[in-house]
PDB file of C-alpha atoms in Angstrom:
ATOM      1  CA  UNK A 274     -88.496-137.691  98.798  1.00 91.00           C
ATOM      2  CA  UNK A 275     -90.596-135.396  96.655  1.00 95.00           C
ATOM      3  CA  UNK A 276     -91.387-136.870  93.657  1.00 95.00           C
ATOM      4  CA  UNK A 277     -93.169-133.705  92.118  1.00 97.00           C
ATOM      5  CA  UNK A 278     -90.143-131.530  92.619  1.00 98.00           C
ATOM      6  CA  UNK A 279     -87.797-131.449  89.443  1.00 98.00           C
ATOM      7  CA  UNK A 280     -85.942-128.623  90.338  1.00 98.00           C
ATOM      8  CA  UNK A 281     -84.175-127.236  93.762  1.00 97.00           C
ATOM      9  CA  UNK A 282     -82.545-124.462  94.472  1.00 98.00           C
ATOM     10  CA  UNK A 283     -80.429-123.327  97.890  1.00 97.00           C
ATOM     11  CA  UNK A 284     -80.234-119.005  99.282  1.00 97.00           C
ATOM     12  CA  UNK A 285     -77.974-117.080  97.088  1.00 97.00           C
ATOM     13  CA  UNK A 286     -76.113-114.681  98.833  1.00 97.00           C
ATOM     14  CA  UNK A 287     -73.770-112.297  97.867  1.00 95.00           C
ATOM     15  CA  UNK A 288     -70.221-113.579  97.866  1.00 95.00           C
ATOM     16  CA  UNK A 289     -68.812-109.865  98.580  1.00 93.00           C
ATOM     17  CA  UNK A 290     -71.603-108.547 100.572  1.00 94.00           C
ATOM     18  CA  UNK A 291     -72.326-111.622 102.763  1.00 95.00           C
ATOM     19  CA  UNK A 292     -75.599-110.648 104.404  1.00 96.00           C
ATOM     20  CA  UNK A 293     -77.433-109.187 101.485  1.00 96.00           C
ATOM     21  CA  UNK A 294     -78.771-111.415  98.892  1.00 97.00           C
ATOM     22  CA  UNK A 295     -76.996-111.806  95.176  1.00 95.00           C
ATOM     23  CA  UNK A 296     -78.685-110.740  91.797  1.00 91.00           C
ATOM     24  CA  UNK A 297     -78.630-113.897  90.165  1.00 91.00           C
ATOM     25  CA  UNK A 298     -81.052-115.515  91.762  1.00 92.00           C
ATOM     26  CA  UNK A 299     -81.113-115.118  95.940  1.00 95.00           C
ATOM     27  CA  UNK A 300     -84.000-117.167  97.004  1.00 96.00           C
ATOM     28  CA  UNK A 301     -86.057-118.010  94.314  1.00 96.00           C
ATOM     29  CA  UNK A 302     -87.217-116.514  91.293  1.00 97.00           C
ATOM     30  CA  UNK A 303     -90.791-115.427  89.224  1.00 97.00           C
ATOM     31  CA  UNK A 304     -91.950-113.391  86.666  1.00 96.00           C
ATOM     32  CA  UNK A 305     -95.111-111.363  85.730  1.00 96.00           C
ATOM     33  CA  UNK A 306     -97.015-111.811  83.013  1.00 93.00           C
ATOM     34  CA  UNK A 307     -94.931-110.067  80.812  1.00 95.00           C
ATOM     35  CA  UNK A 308     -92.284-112.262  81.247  1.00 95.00           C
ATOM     36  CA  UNK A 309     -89.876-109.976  83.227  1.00 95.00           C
ATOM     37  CA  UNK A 310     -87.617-111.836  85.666  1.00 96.00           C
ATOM     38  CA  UNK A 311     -87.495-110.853  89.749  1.00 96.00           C
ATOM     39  CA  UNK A 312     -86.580-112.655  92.792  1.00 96.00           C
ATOM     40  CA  UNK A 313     -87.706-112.682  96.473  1.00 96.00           C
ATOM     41  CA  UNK A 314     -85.075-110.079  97.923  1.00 95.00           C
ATOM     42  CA  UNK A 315     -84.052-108.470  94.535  1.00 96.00           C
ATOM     43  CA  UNK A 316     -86.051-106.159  92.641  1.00 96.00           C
ATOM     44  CA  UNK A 317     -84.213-104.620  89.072  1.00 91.00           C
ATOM     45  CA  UNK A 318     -81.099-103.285  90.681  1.00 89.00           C
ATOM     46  CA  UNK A 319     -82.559-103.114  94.519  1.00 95.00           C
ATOM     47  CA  UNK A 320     -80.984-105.846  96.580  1.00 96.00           C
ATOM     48  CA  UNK A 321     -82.323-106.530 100.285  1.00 97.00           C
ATOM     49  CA  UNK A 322     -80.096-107.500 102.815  1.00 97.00           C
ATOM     50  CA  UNK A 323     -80.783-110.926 104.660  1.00 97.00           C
ATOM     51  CA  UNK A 324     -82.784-110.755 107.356  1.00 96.00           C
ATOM     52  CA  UNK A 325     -84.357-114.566 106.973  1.00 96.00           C
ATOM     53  CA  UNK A 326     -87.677-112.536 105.741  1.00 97.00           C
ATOM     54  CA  UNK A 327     -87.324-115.047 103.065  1.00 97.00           C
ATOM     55  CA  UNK A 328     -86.325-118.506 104.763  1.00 97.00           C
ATOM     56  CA  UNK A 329     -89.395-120.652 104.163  1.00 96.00           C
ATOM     57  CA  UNK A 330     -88.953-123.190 102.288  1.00 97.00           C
ATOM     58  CA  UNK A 331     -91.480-122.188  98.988  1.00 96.00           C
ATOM     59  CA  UNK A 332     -92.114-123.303  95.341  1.00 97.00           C
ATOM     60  CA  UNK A 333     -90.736-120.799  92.823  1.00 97.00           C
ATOM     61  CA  UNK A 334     -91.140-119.764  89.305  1.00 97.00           C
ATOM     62  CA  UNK A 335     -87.843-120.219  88.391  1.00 97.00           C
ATOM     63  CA  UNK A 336     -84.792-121.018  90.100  1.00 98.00           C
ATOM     64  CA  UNK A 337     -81.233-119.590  89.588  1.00 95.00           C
ATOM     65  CA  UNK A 338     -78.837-121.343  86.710  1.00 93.00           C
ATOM     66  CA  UNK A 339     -75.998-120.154  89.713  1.00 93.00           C
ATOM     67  CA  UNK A 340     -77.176-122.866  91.607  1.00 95.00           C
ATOM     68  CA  UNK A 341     -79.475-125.532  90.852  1.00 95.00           C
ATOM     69  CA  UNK A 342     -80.206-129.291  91.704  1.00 96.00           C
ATOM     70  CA  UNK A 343     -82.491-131.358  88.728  1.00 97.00           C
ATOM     71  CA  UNK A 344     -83.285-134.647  88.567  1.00 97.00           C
ATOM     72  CA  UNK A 345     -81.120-136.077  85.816  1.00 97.00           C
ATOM     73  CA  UNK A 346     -84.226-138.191  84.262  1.00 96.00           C
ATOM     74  CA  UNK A 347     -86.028-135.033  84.045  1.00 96.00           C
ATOM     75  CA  UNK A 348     -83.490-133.364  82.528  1.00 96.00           C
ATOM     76  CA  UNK A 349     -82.945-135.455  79.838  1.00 96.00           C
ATOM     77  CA  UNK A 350     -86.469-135.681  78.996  1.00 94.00           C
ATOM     78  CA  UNK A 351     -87.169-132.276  78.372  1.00 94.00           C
ATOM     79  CA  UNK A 352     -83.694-131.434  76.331  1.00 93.00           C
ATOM     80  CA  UNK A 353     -81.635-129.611  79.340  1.00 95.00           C
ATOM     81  CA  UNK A 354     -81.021-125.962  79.416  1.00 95.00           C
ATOM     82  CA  UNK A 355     -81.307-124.836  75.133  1.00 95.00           C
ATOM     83  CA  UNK A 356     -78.364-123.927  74.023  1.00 93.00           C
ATOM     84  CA  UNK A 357     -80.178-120.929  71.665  1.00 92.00           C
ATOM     85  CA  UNK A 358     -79.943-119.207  74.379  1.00 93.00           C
ATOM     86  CA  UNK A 359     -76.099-118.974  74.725  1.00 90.00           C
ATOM     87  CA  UNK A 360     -76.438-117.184  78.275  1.00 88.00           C
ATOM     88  CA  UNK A 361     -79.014-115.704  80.646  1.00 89.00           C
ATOM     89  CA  UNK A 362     -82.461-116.582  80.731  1.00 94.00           C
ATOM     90  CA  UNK A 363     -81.798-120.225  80.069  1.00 96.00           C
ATOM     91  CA  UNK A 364     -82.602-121.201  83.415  1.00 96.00           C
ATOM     92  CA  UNK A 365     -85.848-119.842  83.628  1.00 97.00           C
ATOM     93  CA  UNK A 366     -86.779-120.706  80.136  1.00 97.00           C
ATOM     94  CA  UNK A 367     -86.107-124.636  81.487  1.00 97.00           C
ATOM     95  CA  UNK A 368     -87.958-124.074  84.674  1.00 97.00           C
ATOM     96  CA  UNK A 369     -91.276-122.943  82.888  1.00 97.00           C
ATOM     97  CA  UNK A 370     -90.630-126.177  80.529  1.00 96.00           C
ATOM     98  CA  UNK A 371     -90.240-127.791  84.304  1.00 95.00           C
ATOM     99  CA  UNK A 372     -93.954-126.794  84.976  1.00 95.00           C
ATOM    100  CA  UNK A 373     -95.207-127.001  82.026  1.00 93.00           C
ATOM    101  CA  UNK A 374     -94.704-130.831  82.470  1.00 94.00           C
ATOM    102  CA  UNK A 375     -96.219-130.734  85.490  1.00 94.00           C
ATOM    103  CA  UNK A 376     -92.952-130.438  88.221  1.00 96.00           C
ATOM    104  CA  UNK A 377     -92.208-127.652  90.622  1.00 97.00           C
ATOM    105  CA  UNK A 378     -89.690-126.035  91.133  1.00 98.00           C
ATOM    106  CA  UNK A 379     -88.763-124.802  95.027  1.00 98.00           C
ATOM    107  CA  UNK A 380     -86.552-123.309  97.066  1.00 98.00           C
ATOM    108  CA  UNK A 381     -84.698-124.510 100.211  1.00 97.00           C
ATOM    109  CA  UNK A 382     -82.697-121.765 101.807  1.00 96.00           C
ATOM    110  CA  UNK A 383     -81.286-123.713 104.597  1.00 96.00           C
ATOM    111  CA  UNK A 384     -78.683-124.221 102.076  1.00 97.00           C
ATOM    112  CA  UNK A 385     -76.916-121.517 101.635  1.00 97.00           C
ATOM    113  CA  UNK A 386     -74.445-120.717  98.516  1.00 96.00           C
ATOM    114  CA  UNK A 387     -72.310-117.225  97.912  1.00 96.00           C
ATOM    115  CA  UNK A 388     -72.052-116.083  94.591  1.00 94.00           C
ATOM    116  CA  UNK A 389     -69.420-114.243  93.132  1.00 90.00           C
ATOM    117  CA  UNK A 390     -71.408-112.478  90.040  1.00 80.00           C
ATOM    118  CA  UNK A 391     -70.722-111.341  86.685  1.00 70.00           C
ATOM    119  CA  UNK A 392     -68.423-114.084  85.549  1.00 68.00           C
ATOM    120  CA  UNK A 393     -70.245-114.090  82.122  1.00 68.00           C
ATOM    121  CA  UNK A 394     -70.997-110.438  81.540  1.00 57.00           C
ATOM    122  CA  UNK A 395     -70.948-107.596  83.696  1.00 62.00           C
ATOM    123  CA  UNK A 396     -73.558-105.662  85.032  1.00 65.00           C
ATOM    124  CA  UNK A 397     -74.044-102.438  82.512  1.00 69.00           C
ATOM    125  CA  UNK A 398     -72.955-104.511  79.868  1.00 83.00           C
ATOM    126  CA  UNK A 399     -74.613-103.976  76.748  1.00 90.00           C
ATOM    127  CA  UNK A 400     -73.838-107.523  75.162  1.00 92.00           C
ATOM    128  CA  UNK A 401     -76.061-108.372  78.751  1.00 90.00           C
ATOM    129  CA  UNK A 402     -78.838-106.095  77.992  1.00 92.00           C
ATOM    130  CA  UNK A 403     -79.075-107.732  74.298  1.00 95.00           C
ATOM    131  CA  UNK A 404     -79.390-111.257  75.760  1.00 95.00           C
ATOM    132  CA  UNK A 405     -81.342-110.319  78.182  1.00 94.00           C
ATOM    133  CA  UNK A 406     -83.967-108.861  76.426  1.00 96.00           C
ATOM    134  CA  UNK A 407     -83.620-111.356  72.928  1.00 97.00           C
ATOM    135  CA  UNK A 408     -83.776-114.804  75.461  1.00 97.00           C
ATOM    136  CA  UNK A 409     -86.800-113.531  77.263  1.00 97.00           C
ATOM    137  CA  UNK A 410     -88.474-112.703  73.949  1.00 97.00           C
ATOM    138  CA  UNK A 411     -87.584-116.023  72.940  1.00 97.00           C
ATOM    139  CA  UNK A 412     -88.550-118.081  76.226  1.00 97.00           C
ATOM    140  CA  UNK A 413     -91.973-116.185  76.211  1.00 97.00           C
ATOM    141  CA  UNK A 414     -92.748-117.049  72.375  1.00 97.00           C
ATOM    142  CA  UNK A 415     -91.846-120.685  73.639  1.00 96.00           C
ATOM    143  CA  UNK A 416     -94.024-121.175  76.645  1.00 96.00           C
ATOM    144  CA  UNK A 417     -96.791-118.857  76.461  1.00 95.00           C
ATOM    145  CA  UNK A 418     -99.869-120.293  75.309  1.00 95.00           C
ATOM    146  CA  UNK A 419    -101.527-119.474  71.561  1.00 94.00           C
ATOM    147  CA  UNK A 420    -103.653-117.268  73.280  1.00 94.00           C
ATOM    148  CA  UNK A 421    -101.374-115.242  75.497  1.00 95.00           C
ATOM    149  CA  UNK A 422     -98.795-114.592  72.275  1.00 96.00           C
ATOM    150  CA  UNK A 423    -100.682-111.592  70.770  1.00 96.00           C
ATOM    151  CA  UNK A 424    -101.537-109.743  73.974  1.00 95.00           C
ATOM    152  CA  UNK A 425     -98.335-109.796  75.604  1.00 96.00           C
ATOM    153  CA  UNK A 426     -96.654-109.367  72.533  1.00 96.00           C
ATOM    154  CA  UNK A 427     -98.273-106.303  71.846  1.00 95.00           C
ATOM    155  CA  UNK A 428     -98.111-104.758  75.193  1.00 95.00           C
ATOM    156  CA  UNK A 429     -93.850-106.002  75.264  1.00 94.00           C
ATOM    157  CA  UNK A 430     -92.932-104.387  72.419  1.00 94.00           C
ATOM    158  CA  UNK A 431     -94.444-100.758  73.968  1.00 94.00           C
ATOM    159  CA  UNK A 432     -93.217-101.449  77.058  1.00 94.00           C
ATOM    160  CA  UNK A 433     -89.353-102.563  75.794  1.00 95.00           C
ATOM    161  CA  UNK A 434     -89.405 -99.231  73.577  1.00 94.00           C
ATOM    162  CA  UNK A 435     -89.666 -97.165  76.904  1.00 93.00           C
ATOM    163  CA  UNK A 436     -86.941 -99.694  78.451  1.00 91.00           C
ATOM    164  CA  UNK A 437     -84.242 -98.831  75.778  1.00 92.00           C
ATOM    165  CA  UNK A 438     -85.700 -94.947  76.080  1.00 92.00           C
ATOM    166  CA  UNK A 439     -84.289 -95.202  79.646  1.00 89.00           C
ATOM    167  CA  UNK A 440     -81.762 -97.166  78.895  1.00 88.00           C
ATOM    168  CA  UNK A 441     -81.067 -93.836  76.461  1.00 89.00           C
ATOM    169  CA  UNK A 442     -81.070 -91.339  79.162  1.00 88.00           C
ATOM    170  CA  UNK A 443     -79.131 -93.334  81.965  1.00 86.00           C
ATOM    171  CA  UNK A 444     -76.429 -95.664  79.974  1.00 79.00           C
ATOM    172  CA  UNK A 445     -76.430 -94.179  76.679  1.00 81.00           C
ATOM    173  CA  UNK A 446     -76.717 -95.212  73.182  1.00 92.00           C
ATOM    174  CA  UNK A 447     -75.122 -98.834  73.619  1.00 92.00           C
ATOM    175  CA  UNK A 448     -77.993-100.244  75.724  1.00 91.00           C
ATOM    176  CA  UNK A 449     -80.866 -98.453  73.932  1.00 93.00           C
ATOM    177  CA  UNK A 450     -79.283-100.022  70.206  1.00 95.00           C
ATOM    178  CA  UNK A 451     -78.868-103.923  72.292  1.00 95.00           C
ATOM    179  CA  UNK A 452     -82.675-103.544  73.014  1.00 95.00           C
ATOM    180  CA  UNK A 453     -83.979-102.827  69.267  1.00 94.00           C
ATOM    181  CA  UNK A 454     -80.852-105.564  68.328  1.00 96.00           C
ATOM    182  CA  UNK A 455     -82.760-107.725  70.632  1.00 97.00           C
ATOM    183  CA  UNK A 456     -85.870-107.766  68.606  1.00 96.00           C
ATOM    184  CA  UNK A 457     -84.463-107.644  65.168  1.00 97.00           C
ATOM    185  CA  UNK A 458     -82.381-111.361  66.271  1.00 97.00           C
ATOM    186  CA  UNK A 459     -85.427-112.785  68.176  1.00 97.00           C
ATOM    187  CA  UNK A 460     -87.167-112.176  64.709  1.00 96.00           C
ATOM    188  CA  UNK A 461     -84.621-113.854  63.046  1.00 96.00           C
ATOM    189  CA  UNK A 462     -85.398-116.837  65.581  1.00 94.00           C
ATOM    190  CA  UNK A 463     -88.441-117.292  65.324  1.00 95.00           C
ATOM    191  CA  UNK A 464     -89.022-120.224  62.966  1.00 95.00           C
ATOM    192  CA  UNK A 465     -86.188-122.338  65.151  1.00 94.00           C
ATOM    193  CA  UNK A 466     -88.453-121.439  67.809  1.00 95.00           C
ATOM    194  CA  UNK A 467     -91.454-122.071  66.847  1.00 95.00           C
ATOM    195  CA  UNK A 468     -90.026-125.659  65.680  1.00 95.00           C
ATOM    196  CA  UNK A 469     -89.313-126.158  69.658  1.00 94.00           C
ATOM    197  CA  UNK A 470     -92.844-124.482  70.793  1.00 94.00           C
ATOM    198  CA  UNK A 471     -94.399-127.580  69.180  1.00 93.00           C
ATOM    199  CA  UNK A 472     -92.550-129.920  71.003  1.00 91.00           C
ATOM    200  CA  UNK A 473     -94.147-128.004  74.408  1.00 90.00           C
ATOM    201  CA  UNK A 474     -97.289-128.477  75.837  1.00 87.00           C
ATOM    202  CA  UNK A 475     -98.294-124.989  76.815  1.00 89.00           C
ATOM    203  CA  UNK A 476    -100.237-124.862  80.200  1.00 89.00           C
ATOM    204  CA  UNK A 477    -102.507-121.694  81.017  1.00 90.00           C
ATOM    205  CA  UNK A 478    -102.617-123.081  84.768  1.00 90.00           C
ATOM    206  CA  UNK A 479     -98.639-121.708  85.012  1.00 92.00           C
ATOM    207  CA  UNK A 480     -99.577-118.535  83.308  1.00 91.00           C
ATOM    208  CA  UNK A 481    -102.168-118.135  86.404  1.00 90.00           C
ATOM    209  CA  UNK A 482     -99.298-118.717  88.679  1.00 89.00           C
ATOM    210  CA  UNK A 483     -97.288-115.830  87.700  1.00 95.00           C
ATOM    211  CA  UNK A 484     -97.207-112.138  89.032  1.00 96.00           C
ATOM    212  CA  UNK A 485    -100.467-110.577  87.912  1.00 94.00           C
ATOM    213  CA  UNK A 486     -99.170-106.911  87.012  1.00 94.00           C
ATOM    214  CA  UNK A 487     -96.762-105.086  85.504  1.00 94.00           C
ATOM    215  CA  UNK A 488     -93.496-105.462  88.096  1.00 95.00           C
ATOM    216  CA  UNK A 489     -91.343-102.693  86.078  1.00 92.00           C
ATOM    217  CA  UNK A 490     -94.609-100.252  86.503  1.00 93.00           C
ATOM    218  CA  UNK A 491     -95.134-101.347  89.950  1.00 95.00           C
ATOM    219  CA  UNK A 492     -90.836-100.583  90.165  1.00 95.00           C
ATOM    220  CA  UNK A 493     -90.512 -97.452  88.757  1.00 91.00           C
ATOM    221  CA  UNK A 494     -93.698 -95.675  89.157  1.00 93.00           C
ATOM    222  CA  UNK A 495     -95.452 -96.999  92.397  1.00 95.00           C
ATOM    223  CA  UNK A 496     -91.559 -97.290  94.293  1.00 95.00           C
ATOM    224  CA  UNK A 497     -92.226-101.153  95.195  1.00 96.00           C
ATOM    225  CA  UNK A 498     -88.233-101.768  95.727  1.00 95.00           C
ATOM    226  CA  UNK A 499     -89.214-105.198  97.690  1.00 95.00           C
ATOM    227  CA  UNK A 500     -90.158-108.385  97.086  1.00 95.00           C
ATOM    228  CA  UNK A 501     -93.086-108.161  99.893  1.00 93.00           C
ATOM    229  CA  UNK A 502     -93.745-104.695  98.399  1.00 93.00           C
TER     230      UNK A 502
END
């Protein structure tokens, strides 16, 4: 009934923990302007329980590849999830190619679906961190515009260093190596990308929609664990 909506997604909860949300997506998804991923209810590793603080039906950033309704025609039109990507990230990379061509993308938690998690990878693995960190270097070079590259560029490769630092002191050498190998293959991708940039009409009114700081700074130094934080 909603003609500007391309892209619907239902609450994810957790399929073990059934009143707290689930890390893939729970409901809804954004990003700051440095491209890092969070949801309403799930902050890095913090995960709220369900209290329907978060049952309005809203337009998101992103929504989860868990659980997704897209119009077909859409779909098609814009190439479907890219298959660079192998896994993670994919889903948010498509949603910002959503907007970008002028769609939203919302959230309806009256439906509610329970996730079991980790099918893919596990959590803490490093293969995870490595796509992790390569697809959202990727999506960014895709869908920022010309003259958001530099800037957050600069400011992602200082703040990924003190990610895999971290990474160094609380999971060990395996994590901090996937970040660096994470740069050195986004590198390597960056012609194949830049190919599929082209094809993209970049829109600075989506870059105004997303979170205006720094969420890992407003995480780990200010202690904003929640979403309404």
């Amino acid at each position: 009934q909603h003609p500007e909506v391309a892209v619907c997604q239902p609450k994810l909860l957790s399929f073990f923990h059934k009143d707290e949300f689930e890390y893939a997506g729970a409901p809804g998804g954004f990003i700051d302007k440095y491209g890092y991923p969070f949801c309403r209810g799930r902050l890095f590793s913090t995960i709220e329980k369900d209290c329907a603080q978060y049952d309005d039906i809203t337009e998101v950033f992103w929504a989860t590849g868990a659980c997704m309704f897209v119009r077909g025609k859409v779909f098609w039109e814009l190439g479907g999830l890219d298959d660079d990507f192998f896994t993670h990230m994919e889903e948010i990379d498509f949603c910002w190619r959503i907007k970008n061509a002028g769609y939203k993308v919302m959230c309806f938690p009256d439906s509610v679906v329970y996730h079991y998690g980790g099918g893919t990878l596990a959590m803490g693995s490093p293969k995870k961190t490595f796509y992790n960190f390569r697809n959202n270097l990727i999506m960014l070079y895709k869908n920022l515009p010309t003259n958001r590259l530099l800037p957050v560029f600069s400011l992602r490769f200082i703040y990924d260093i003190v990610a895999a630092l971290r990474f160094l002191l609380d999971s060990g050498v395996n994590d901090f190596m996937a970040v660096f190998n994470a740069h050195i293959a986004f590198i390597k991708t960056i012609k194949q990308s830049h190919l599929k940039r082209k094809k993209i009409q970049t829109s600075s009114a989506i870059v105004s929609k997303m979170y205006k700081k720094n969420i890992t700074v407003q995480y780990f130094i200010f202690k904003r664990k929640k979403f309404s934080d």
